[in-house]
mmCIF file of C-alpha atoms and ligand atoms in Angstrom:
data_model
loop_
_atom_site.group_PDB
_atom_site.id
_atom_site.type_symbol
_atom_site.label_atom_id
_atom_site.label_comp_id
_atom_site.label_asym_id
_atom_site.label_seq_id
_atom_site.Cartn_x
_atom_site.Cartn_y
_atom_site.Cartn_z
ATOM 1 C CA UNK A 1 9.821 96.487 91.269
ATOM 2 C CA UNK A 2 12.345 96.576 88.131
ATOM 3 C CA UNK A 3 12.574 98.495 85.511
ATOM 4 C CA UNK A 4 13.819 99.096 82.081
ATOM 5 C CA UNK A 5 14.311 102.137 80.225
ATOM 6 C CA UNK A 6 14.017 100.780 76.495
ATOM 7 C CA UNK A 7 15.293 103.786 74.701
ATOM 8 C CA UNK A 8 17.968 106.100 75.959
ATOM 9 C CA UNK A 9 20.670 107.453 73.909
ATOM 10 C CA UNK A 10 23.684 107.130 76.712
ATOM 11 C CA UNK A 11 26.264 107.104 74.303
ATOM 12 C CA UNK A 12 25.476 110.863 74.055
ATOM 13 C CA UNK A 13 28.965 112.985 74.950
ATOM 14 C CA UNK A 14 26.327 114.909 77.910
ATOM 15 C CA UNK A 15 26.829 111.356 79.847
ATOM 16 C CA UNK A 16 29.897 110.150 79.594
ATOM 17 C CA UNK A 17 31.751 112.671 82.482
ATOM 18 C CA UNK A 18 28.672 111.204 84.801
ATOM 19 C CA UNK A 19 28.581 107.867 83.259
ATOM 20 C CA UNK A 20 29.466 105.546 86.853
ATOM 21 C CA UNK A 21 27.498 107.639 88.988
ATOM 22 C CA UNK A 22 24.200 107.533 86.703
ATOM 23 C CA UNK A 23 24.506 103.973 86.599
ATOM 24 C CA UNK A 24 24.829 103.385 90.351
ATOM 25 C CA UNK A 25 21.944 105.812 90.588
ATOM 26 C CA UNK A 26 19.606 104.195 87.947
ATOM 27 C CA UNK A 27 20.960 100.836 90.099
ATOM 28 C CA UNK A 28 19.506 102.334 93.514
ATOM 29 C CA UNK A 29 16.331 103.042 91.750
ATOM 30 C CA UNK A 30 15.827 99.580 90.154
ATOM 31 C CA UNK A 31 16.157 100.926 86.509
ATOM 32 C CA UNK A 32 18.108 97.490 86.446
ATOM 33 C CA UNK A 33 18.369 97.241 82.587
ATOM 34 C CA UNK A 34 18.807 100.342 79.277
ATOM 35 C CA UNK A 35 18.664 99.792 76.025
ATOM 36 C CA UNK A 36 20.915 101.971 73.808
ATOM 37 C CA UNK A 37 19.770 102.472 70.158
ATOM 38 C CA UNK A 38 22.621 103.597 67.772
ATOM 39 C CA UNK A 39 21.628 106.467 64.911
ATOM 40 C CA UNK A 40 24.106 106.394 62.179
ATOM 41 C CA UNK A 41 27.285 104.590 61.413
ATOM 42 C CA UNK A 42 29.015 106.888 64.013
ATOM 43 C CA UNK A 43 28.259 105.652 67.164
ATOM 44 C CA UNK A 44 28.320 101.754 66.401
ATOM 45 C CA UNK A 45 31.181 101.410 68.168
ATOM 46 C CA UNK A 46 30.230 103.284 71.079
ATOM 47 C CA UNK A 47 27.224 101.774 71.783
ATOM 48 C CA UNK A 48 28.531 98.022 71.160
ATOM 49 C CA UNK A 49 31.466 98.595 73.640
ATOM 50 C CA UNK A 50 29.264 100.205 76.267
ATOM 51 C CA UNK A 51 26.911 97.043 76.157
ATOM 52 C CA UNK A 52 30.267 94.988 76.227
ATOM 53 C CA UNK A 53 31.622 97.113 79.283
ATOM 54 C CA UNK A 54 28.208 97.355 81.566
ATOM 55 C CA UNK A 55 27.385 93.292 82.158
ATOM 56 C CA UNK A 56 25.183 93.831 85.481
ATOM 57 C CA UNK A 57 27.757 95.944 85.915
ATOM 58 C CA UNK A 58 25.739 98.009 88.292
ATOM 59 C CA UNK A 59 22.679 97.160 85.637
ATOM 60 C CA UNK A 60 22.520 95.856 82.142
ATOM 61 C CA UNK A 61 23.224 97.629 79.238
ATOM 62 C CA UNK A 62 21.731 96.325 75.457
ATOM 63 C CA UNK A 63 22.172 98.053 72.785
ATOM 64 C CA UNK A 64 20.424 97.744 68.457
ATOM 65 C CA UNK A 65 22.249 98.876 65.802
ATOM 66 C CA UNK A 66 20.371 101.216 63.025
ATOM 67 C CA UNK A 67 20.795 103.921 60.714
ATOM 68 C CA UNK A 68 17.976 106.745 61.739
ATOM 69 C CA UNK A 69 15.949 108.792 59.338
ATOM 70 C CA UNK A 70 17.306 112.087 60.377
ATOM 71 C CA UNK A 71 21.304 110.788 59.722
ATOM 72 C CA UNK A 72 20.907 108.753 56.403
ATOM 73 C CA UNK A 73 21.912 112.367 53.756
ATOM 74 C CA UNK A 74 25.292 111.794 53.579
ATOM 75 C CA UNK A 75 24.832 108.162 53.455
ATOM 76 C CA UNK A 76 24.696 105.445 50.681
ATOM 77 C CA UNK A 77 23.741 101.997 50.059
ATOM 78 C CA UNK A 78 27.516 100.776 51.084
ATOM 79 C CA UNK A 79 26.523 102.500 54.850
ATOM 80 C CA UNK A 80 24.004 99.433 54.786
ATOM 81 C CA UNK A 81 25.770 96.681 53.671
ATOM 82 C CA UNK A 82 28.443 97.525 56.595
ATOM 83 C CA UNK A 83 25.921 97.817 58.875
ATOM 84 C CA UNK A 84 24.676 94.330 57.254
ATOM 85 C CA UNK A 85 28.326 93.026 58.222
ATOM 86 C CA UNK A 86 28.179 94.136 61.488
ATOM 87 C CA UNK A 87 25.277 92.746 62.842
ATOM 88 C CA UNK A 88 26.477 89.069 62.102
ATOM 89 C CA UNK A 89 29.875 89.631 63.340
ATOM 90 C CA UNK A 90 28.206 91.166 66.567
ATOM 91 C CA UNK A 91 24.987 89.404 66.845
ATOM 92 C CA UNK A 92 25.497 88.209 70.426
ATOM 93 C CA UNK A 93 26.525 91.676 71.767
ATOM 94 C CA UNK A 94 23.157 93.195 69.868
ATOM 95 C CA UNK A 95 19.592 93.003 70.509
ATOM 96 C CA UNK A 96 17.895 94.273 67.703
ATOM 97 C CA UNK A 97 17.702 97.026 64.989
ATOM 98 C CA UNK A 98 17.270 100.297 65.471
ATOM 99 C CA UNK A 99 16.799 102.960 65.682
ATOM 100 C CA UNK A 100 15.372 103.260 62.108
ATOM 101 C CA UNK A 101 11.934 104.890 60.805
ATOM 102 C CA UNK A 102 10.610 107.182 58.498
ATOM 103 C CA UNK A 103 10.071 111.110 59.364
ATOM 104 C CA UNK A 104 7.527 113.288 57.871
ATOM 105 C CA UNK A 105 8.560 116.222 59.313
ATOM 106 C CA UNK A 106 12.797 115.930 58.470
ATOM 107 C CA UNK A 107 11.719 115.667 54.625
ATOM 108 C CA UNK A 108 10.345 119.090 54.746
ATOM 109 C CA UNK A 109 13.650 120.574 55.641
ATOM 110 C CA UNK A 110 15.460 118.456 53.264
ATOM 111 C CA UNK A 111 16.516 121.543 51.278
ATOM 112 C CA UNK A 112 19.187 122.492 53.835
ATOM 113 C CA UNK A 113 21.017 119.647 52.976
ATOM 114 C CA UNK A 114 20.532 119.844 48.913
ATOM 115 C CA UNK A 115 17.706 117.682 48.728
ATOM 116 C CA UNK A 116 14.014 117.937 47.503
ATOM 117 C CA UNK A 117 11.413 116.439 50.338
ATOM 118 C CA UNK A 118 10.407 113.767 47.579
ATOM 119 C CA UNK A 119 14.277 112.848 47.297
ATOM 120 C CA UNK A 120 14.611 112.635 50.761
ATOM 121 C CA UNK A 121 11.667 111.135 51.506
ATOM 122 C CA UNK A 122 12.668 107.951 48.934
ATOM 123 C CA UNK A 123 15.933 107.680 50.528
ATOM 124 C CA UNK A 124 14.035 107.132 54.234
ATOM 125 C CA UNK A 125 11.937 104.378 52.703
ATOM 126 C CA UNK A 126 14.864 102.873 50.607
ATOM 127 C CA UNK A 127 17.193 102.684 54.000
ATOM 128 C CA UNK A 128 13.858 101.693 55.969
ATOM 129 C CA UNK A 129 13.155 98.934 53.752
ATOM 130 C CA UNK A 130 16.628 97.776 53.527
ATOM 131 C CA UNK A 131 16.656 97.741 57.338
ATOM 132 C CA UNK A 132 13.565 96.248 58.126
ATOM 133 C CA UNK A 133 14.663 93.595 55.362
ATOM 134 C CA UNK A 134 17.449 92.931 57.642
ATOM 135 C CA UNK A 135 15.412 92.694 60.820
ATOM 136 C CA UNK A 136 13.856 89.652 58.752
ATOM 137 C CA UNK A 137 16.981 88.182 57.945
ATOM 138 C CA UNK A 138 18.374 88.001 60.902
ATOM 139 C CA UNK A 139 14.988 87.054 62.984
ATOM 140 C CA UNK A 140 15.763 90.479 65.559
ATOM 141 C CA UNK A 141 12.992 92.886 66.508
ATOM 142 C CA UNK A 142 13.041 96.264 65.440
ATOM 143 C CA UNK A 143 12.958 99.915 67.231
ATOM 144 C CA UNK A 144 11.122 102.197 64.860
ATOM 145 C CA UNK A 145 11.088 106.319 64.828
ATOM 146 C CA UNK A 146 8.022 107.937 63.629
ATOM 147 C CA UNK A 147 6.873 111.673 62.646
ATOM 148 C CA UNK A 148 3.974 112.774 60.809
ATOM 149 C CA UNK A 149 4.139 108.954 59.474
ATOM 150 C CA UNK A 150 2.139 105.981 60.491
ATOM 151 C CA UNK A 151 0.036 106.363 57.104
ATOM 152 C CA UNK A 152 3.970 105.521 55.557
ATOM 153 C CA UNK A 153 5.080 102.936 58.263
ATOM 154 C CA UNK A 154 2.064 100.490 58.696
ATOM 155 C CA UNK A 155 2.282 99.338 55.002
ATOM 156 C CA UNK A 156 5.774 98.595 55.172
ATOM 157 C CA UNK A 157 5.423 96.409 58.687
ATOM 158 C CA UNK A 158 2.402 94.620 56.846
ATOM 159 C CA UNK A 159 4.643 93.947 54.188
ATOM 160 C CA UNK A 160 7.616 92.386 56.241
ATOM 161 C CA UNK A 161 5.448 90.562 59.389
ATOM 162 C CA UNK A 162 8.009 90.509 61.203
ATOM 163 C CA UNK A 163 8.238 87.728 63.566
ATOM 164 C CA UNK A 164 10.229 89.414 66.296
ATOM 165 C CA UNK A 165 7.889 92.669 65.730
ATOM 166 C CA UNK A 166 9.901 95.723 67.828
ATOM 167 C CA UNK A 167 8.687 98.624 69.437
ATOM 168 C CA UNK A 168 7.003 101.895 67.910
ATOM 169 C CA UNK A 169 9.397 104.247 70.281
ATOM 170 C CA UNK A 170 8.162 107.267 71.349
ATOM 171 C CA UNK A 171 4.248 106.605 70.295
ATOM 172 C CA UNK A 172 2.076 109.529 69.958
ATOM 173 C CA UNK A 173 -1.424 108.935 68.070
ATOM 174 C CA UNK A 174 -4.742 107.923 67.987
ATOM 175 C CA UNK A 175 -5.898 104.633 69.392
ATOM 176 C CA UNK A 176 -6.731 103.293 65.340
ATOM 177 C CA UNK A 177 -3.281 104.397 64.880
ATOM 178 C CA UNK A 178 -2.026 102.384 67.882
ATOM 179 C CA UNK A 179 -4.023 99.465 67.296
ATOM 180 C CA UNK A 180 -2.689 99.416 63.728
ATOM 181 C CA UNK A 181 0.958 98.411 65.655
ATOM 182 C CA UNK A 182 -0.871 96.168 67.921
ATOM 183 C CA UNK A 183 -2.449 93.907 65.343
ATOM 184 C CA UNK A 184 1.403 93.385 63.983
ATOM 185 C CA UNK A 185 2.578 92.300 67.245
ATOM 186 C CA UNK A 186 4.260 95.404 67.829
ATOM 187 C CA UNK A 187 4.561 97.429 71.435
ATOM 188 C CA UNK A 188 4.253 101.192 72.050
ATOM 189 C CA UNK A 189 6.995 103.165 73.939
ATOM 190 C CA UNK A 190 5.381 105.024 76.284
ATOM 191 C CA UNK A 191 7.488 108.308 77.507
ATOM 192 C CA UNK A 192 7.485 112.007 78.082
ATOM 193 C CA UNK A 193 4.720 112.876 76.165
ATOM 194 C CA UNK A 194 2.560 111.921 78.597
ATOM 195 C CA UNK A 195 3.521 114.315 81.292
ATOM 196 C CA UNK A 196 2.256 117.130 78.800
ATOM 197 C CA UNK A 197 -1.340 117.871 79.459
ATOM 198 C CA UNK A 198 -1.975 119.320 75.976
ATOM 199 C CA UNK A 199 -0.815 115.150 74.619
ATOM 200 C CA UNK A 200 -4.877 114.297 74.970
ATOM 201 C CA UNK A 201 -4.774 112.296 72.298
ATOM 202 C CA UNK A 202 -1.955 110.093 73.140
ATOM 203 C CA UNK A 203 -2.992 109.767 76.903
ATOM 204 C CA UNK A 204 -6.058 108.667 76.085
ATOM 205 C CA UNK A 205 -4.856 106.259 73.862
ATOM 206 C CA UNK A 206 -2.668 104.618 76.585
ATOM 207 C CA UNK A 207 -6.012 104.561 79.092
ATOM 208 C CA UNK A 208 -7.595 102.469 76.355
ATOM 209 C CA UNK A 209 -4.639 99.462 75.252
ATOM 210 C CA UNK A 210 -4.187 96.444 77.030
ATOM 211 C CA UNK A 211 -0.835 96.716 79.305
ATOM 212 C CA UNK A 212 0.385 93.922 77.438
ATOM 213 C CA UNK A 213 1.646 96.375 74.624
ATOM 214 C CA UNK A 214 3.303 99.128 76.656
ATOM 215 C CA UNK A 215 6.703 99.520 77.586
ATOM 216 C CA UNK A 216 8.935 102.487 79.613
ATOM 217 C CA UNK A 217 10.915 105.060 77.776
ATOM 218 C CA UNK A 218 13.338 107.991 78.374
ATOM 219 C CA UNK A 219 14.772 108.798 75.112
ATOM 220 C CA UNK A 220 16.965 110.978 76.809
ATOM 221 C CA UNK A 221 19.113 112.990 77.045
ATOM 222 C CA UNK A 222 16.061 114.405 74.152
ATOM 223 C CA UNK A 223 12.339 114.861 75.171
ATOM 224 C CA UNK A 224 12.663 116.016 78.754
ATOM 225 C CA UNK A 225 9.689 115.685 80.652
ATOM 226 C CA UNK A 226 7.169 118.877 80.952
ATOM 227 C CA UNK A 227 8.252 121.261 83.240
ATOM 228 C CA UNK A 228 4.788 120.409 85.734
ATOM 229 C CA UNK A 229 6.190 116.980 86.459
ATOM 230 C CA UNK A 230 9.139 117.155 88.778
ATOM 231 C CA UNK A 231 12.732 115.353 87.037
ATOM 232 C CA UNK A 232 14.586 112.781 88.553
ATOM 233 C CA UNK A 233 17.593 113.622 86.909
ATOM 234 C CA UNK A 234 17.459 117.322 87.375
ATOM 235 C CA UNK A 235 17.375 116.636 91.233
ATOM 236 C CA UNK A 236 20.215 114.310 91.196
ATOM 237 C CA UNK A 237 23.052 116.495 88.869
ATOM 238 C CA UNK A 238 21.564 119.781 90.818
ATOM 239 C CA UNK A 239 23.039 117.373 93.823
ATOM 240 C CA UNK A 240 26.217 116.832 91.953
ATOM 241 C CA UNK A 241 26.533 120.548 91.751
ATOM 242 C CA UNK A 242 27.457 119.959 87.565
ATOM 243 C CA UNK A 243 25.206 120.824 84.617
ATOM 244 C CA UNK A 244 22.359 118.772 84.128
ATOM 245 C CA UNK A 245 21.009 116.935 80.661
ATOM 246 C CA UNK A 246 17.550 117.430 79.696
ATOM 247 C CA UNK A 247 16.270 114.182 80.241
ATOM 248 C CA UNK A 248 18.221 110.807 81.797
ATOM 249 C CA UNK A 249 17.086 107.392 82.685
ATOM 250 C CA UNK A 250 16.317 108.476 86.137
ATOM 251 C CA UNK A 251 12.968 109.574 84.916
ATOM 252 C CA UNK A 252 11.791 106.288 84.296
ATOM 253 C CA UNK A 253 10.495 105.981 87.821
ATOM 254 C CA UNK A 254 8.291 109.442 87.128
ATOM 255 C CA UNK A 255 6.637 108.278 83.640
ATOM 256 C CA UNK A 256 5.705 104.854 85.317
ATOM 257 C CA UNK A 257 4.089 106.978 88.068
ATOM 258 C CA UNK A 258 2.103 108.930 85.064
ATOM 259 C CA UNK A 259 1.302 106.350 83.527
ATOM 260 C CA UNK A 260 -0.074 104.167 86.908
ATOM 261 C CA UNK A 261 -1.983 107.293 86.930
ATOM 262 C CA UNK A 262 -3.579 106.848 83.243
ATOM 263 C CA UNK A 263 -4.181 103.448 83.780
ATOM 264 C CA UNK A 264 -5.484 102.905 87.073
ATOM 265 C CA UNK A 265 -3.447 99.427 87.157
ATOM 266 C CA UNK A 266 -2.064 98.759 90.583
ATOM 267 C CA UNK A 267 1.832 99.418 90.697
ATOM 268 C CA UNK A 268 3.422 95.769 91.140
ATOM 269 C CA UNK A 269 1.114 94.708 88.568
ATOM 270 C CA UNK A 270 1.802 96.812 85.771
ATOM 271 C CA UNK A 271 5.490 97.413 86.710
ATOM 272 C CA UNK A 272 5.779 93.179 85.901
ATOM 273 C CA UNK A 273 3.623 93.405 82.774
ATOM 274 C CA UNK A 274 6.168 96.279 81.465
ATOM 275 C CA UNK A 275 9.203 94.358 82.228
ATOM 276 C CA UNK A 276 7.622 91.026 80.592
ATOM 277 C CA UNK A 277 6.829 93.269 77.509
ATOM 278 C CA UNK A 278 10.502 93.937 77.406
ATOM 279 C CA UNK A 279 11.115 90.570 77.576
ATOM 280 C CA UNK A 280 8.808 89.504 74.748
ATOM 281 C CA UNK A 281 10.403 91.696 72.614
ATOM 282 C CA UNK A 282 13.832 91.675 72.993
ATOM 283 C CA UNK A 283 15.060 89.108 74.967
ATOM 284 C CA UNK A 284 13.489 85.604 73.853
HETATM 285 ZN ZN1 ZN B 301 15.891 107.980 70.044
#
């Protein structure tokens, strides 16, 4: 069995001391392949020369490049045409775009940085559209954040049809909701939310799709998994004696278990469909 964590944030500074051993250790527990989503205009570079650094090298690395909801305030239309820029001149090193979305939630707040929530809430959609515009252009798939807005995202993937579709990362929701993704070709990122027992919703959802649309996630080193479900990575930096992150690739292993659980599949089965998923999406 292989695996792939298809969103993890390992350009994150909590990493980087650990960075060799995590690999070898995602490498003895066949998470054979991570792919890095960048957030803002800061971390291109780190995320395009850790994909260029880690060719099977213990595992693969991939990485998108995006501009995410929560980092576009100081930002302005010239952010996106670099970002345009860059993903021709580093279209082989890059496997999509991403991470990019819109969030309910962040436009509520948007005072503390000078805005109203209706400002802010334009700006998402104009960097979204812009973004997903390039996802078209370019013929890549897309990795998509949501909060308190599939009602705001579903229009705007009808819209664009995307032939490489992407992944809805992190999907929590209803099954309409998830089916909504489906019908555009798109696959769900199934990850920590399911080891909370209070996620009904979003469990059942995943006990009702087809495995053809589901794919592993981490997300870490954010949404560590509920404190009932034992961590991989807890166990192995409590080995390493040195402070642990809240969440690493290791747990990919433990939300696969969950969600063998959920579905009732049988292991080697579903464990194939996931990494064909991944496949589908990204790498054809
Ligand atoms: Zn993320």
């Amino acid at each position: 069995m292989k695996f792939t964590d298809s969103h993890c944030h390992l350009d994150d500074n909590c990493f980087s001391q650990q960075l060799p051993d995590l690999l070898s250790q995602c490498d003895l527990h066949n998470i054979s392949r991570i792919i890095i989503p960048s957030i803002s205009p800061d971390n291109f570079q780190k995320v395009l020369s850790l994909t260029k650094q880690h060719h099977q090298n213990p595992i693969d690395l991939y990485c998108t490049l995006g501009i995410h909801p929560w980092f576009i305030k100081h930002l302005s239309i010239s952010d996106l045409e670099k970002l345009s820029l860059l993903i021709i001149q580093e279209k082989q090193h890059i496997v999509g775009i991403g991470e990019i979305g819109l969030d309910g939630a962040t436009s509520k707040h948007a005072a503390q940085f000078g805005q109203t929530p209706e400002e802010n809430f334009k700006q998402q959609q104009l960097f979204f559209d812009y973004q997903l515009n390039l996802a078209q252009r370019n013929a890549m798939p897309v990795i998509i954040h949501h909060r308190q807005s599939h009602h705001h995202i579903v229009p705007f993937l009808k819209h664009y049809q995307l032939a490489k579709s992407g992944i809805i990362h992190g999907f929590t929701g209803s099954y309409q909701q998830a089916k909504d993704y489906i019908d555009l070709g798109f696959k769900l990122g199934v990850g920590s939310s399911i080891s909370f027992s209070r996620a009904k919703k979003t469990i059942n959802t995943f006990k009702r799709l087809p495995i053809e649309y589901l794919v592993l996630e981490t997300d870490a080193p954010s949404m560590p998994l509920s404190h009932e479900i034992e961590s991989n990575s807890t166990k192995l930096y409590q080995n390493n004696s040195s402070k642990s992150p809240a969440n690493s690739p290791l747990n990919i292993p433990v939300i696969f278990q969950l969600l063998v659980n959920i579905t009732g599949v049988d292991p080697l089965v579903l464990a194939n469909q996931l990494e064909r998923n991944v496949d589908d999406i990204f790498l054809t």
